Coordinates of C-alpha atoms in Angstrom, one line a residue:
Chain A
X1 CA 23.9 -21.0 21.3
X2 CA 27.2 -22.0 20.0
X3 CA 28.0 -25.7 19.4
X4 CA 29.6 -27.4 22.6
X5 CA 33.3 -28.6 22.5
X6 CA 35.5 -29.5 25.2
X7 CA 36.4 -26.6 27.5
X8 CA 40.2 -26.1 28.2
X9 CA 39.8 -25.6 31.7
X10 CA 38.3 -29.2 31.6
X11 CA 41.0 -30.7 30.0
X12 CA 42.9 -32.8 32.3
X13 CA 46.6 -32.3 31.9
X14 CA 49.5 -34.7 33.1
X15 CA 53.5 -33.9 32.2
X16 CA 53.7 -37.0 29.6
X17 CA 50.8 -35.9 28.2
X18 CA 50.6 -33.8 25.2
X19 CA 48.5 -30.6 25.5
X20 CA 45.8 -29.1 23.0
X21 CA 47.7 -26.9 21.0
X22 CA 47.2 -25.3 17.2
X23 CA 47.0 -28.5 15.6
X24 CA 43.9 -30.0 17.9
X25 CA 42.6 -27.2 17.9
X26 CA 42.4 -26.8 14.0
X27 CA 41.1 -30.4 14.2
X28 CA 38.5 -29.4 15.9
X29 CA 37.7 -26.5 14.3
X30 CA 37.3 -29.2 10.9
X31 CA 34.8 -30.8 13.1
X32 CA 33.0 -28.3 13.7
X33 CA 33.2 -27.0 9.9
X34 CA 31.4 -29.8 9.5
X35 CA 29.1 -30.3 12.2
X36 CA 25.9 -30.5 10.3
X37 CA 27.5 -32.9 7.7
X38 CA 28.7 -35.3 10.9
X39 CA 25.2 -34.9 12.4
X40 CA 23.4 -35.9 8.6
X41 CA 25.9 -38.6 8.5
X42 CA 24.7 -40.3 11.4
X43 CA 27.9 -42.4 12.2
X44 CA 27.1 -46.0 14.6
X45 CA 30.8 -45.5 15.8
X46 CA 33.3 -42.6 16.1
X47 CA 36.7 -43.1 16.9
X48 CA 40.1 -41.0 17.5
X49 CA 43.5 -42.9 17.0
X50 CA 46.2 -40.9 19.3
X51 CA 43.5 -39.5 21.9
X52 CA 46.4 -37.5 24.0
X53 CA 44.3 -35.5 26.4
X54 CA 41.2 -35.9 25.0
X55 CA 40.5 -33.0 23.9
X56 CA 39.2 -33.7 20.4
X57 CA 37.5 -37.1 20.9
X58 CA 35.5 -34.5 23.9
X59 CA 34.9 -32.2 21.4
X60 CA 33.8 -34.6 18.9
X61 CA 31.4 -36.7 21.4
X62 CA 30.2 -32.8 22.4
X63 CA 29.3 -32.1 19.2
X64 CA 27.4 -35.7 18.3
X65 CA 25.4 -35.4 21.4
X66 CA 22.9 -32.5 21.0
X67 CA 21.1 -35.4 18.8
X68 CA 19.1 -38.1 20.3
X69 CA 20.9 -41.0 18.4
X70 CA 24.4 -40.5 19.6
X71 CA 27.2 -42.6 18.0
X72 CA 29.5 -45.1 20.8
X73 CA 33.1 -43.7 20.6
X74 CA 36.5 -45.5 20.7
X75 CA 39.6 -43.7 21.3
X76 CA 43.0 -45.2 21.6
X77 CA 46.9 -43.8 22.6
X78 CA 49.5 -45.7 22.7
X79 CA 50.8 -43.4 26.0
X80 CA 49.3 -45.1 29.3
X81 CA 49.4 -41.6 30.9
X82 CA 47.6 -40.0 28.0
X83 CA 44.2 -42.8 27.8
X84 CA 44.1 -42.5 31.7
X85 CA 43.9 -38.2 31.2
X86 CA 41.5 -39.1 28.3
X87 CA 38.8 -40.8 30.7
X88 CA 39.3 -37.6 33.3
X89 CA 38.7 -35.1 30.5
X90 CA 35.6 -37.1 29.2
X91 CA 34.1 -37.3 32.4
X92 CA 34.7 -33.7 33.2
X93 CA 32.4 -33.1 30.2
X94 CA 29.8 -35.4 31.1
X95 CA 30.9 -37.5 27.7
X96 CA 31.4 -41.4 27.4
X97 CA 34.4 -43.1 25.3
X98 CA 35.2 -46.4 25.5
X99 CA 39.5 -46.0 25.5
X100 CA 42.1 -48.6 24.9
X101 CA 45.9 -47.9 25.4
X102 CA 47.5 -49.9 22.5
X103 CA 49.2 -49.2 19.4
X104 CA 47.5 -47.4 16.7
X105 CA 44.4 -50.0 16.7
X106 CA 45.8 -53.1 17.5
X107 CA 43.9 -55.2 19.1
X108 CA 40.6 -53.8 17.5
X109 CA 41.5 -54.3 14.3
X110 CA 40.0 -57.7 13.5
X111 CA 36.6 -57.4 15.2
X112 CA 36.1 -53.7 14.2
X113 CA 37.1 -54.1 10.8
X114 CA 34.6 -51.8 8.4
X115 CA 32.8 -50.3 10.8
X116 CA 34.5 -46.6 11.9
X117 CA 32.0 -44.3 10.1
X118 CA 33.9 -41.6 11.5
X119 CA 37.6 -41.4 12.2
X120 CA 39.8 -38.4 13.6
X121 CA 43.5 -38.6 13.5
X122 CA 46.2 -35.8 15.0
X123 CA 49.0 -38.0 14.5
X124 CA 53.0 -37.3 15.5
X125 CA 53.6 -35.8 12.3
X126 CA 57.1 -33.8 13.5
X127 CA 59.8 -34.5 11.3
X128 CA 62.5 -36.3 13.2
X129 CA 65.3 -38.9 13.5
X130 CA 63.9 -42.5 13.2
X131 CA 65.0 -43.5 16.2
X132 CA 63.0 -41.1 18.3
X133 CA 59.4 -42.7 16.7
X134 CA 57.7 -44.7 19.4
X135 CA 58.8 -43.7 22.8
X136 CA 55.9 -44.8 25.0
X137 CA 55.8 -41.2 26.3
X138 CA 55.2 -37.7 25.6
X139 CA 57.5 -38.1 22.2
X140 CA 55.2 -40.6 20.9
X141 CA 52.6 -37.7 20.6
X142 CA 54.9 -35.5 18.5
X143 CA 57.9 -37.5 17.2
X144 CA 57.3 -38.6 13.7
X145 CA 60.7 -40.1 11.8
X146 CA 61.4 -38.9 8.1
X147 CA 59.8 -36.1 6.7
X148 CA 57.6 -36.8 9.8
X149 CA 55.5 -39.9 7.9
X150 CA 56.8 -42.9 10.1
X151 CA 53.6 -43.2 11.9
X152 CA 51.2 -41.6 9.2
X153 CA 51.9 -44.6 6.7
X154 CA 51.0 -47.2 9.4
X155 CA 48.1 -45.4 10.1
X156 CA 46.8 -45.2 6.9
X157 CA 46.0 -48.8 6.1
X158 CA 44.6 -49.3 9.6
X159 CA 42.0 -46.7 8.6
X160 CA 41.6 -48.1 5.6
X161 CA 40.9 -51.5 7.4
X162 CA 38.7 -50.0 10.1
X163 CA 36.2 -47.5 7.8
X164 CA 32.9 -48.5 7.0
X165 CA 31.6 -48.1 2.9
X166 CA 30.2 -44.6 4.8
X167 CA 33.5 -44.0 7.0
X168 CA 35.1 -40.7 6.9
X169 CA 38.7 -39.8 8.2
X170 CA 39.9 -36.6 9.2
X171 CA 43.5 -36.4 9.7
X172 CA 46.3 -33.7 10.3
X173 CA 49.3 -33.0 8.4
X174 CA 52.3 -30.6 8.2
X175 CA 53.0 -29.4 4.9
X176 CA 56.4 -31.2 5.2
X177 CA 54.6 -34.4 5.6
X178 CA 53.7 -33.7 1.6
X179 CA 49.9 -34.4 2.2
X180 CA 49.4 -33.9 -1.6
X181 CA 51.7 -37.3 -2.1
X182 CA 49.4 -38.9 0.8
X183 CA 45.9 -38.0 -0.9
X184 CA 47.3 -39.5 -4.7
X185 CA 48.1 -42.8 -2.1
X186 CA 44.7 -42.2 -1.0
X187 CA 43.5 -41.9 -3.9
X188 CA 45.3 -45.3 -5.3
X189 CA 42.9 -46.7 -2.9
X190 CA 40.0 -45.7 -3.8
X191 CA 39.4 -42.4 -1.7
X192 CA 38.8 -38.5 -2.0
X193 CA 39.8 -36.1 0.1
X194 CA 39.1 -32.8 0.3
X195 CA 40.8 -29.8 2.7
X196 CA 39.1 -28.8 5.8
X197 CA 40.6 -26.6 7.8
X198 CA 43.9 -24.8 6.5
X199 CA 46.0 -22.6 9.2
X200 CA 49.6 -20.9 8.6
X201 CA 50.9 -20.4 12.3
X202 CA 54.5 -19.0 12.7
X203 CA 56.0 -22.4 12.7
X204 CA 54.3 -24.8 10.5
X205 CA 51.5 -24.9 7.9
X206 CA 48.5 -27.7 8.8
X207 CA 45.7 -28.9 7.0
X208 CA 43.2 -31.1 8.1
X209 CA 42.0 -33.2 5.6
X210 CA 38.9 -35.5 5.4
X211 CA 38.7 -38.9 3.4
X212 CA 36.0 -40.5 2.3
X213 CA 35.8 -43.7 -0.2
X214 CA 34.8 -43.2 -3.5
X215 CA 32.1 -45.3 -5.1
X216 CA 30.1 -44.6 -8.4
X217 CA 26.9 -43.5 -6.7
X218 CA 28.7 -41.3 -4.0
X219 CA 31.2 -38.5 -4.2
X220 CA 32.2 -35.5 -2.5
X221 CA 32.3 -37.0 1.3
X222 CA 28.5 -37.3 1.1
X223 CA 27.7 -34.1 -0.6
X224 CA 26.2 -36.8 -3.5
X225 CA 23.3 -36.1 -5.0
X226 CA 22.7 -33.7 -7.6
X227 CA 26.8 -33.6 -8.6
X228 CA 27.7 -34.2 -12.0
X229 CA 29.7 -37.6 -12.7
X230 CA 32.5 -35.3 -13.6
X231 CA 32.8 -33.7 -10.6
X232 CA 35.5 -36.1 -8.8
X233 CA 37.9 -34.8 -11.4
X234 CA 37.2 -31.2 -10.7
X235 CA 37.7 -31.8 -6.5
X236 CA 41.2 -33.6 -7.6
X237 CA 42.0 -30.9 -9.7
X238 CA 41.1 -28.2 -7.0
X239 CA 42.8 -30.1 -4.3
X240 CA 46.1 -30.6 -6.3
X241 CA 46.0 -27.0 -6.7
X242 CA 45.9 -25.9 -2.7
X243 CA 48.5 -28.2 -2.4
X244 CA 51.0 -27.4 -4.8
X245 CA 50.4 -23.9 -3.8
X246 CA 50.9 -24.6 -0.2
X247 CA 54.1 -26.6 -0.9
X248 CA 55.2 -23.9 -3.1
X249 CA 54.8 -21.2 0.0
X250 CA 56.4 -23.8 2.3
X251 CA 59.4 -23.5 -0.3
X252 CA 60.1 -19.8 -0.4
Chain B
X1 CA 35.4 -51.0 29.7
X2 CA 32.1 -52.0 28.1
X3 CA 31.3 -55.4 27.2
X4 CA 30.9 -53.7 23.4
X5 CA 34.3 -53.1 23.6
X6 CA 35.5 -56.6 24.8
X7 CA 33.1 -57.9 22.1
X8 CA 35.6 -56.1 19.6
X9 CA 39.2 -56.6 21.0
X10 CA 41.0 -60.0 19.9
X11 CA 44.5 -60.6 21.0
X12 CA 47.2 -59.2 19.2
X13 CA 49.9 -61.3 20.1
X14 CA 52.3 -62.1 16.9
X15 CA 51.0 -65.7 16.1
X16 CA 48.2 -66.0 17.5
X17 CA 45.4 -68.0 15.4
X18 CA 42.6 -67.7 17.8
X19 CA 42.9 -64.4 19.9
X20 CA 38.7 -64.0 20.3
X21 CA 37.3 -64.1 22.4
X22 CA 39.2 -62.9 25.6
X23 CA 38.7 -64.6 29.0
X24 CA 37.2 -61.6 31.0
X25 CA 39.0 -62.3 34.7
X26 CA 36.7 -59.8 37.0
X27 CA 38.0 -57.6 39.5
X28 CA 35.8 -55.0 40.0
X29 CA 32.1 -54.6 38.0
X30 CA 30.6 -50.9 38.0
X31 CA 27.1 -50.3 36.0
X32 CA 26.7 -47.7 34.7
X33 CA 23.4 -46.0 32.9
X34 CA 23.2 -45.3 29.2
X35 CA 20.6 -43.3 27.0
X36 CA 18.3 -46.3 25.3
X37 CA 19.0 -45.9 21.9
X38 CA 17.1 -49.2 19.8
X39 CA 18.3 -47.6 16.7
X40 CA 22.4 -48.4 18.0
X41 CA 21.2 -51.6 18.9
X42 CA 19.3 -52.8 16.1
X43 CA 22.4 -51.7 14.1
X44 CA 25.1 -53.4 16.1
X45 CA 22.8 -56.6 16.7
X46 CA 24.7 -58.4 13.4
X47 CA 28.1 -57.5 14.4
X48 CA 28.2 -58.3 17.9
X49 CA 29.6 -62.0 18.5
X50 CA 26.8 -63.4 20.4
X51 CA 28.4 -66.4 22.4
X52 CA 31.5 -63.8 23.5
X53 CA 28.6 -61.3 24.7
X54 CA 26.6 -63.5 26.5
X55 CA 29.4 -65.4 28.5
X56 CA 30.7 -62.6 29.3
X57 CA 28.3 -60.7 30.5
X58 CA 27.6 -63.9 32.8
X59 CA 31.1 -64.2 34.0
X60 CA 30.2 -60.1 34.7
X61 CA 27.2 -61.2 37.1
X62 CA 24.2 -61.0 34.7
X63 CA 22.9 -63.8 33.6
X64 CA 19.4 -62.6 31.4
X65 CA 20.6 -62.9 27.7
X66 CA 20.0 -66.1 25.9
X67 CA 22.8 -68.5 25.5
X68 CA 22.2 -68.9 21.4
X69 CA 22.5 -66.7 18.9
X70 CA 18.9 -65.2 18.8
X71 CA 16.8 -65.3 15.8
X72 CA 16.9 -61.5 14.0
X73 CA 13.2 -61.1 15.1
X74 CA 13.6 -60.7 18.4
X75 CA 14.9 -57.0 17.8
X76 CA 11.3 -56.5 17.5
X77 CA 11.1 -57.3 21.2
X78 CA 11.7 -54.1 23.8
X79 CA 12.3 -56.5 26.6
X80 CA 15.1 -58.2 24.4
X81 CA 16.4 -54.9 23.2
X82 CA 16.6 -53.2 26.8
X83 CA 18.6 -56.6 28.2
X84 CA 20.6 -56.5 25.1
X85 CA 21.7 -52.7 26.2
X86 CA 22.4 -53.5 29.2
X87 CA 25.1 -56.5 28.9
X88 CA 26.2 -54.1 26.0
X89 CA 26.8 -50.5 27.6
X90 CA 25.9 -50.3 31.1
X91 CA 28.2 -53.2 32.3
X92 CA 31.4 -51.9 33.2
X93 CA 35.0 -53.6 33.8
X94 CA 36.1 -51.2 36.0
X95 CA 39.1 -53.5 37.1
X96 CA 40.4 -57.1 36.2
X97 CA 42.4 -58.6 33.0
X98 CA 41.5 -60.0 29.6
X99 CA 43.2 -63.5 28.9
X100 CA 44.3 -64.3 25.5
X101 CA 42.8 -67.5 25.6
X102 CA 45.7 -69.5 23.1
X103 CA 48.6 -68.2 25.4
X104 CA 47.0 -67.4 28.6
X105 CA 48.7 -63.7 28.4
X106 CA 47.3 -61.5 30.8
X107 CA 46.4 -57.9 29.1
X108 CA 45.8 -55.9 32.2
X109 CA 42.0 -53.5 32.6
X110 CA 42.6 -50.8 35.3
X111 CA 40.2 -48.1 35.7
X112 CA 37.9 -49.3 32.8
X113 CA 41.0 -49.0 30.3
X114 CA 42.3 -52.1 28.9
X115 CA 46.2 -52.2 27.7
X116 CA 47.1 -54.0 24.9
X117 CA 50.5 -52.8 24.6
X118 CA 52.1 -55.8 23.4
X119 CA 56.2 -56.4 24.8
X120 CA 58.6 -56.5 22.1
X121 CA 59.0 -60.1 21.8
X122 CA 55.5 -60.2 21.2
X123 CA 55.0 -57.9 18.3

């Protein structure tokens, strides 16, 4: 049997509400990519920033549940329409999420400070004007100021605040967010990264990528173990290299 | 809105010293069952505030969890560890407000979704 994620008939839908499209579903599809390796990691607490319809925090809860010890999920949206067609989608699935409609994290940030061991992010990555960032409705789900990074750099610290030592983050970008700039900031911070999912539709070029932090002992987003200690340098190197290349395509 | 959740959310008011915890005003209370899983609980046991969980799980009609902070040991105990999942998980705000308890701001909790969208005076 296939592993469960949420059903689009079950997704609730709502006109301020953005719908799953490419981009949640290549999300998804990262999760499930890496199914095994979220199951082996055995996260204490999941959580989506930007839940929409709730569509990948289902899928995500869907996929942590066939084990016994299943995680407590968080999900947040800063749209009041989209947390309230979050909790209708969950339920449809038989899932549980504990949702909050505030901005990014705020609010959580204090108390659940280092404990996210797993965090999934489709943010409004859309390049537009700056003044169209931050509408309380359906824009906020798309809109996302200059070269579409408005709400991506005040994301980033917050997940940087809210991941555990063990706390992955899977995020979404557009190639013209320049995701290769965004994983050197990353790595400034003590993180790799490594691409998930990669997808060319006829508009835009995603890639989901996952961040991990990066300590002596551990490398490789928990594939540690018998890697040699020169091996960080070789995933930067490979990394840099599917991004230039992809920001070289985006160019022609 | 679990009590887990309230355990975590401080108010995020611009200025605000002391935004933890948050008066819980009830409402509506639903229970609702969860999976027993000691392993989440043993786990969560040194980051849950103790006092904020077990006054508001009181002020949420269930009075069974001690008022001080239990010694560590007492995760040993199933009776503890099933009381502790319940004022944890299967207590529900369904409907009611969180306080911010240094400017009495009112953060509204309607079905089981707390908003902490702050005005923009307050950000």
């Amino acid at each position: 049997m296939p592993p469960r994620i949420a059903q689009i008939r079950l997704v609730k839908s709502h006109p301020h509400v953005y719908a799953p499209c490419d981009d949640s579903y290549a999300l998804v599809d990262a999760l499930l990519a890496d199914r095994k390796k979220l199951i082996d990691h055995n996260p204490t607490i999941c959580m989506e920033v930007g839940c929409g319809s709730g569509y990948v925090i289902t899928s995500l809860a869907l996929i942590l549940k066939s084990e016994s010890n299943s995680p407590h999920f968080f999900a947040t949206d800063i749209n009041p329409h989209a947390t309230r067609v979050t909790r209708e989608t969950l339920e449809a699935h038989g899932v549980h999420a504990e949702i909050v409609t505030t901005n990014i994290a705020s609010g959580l940030e204090k108390r659940l400070a280092g404990m996210v061991d797993v965090m999934v992010v489709n943010p409004p990555y859309v390049p537009t004007p700056e003044e169209e960032v931050g509408g309380g409705g359906l824009s906020a789900a798309w809109a996302g100021g200059e070269n579409g990074r408005s709400v991506i750099d005040k994301i980033l610290p917050v997940a940087d605040n809210l991941l555990s030592d063990k706390g992955w983050l899977y995020m979404l970008f557009l190639a013209a967010n320049d995701p290769l700039q965004i994983c050197l900031e990353m790595r400034d911070k003590g993180y790799g990264a490594k691409i998930v999912v990669q997808r060319s539709t006829e508009e835009e070029t995603l890639h989901v990528i996952k961040f991990w932090r990066e300590f002596d002992n551990q490398v490789d987003g928990g594939e540690a173990g018998s890697t040699p200690k020169s091996a960080p340098q070789r995933g930067w190197d490979f990394i840099f290299s599917q991004l230039s290349r992809l920001s070289f395509r985006e160019m022609r | 809105m679990r009590l887990l959740t309230h355990n975590m959310l401080s108010s995020n008011i611009k200025g605000v010293i002391n935004g933890f915890p948050l008066r819980i005003e009830v409402e509506k209370v639903v229970e609702k069952q969860v999976d027993f899983n000691p392993d989440f609980l043993k786990n969560m046991f040194s980051k849950i505030d103790w006092k904020a969980l077990a006054d508001a799980s009181k002020i949420m009609g269930y009075a069974e969890l001690p008022e001080e902070v239990p010694d560590a040991s007492v995760l040993d105990s199933d009776e503890f560890l099933q009381k502790f999942h319940h004022a944890l998980l299967e207590l529900h705000l369904e409907e009611g407000a969180l306080v911010c308890p240094e400017t009495g701001r009112r953060f509204p909790v309607n079905k089981g979704i707390p908003n902490m969208l702050l005005h923009e005076d307050e950000v």
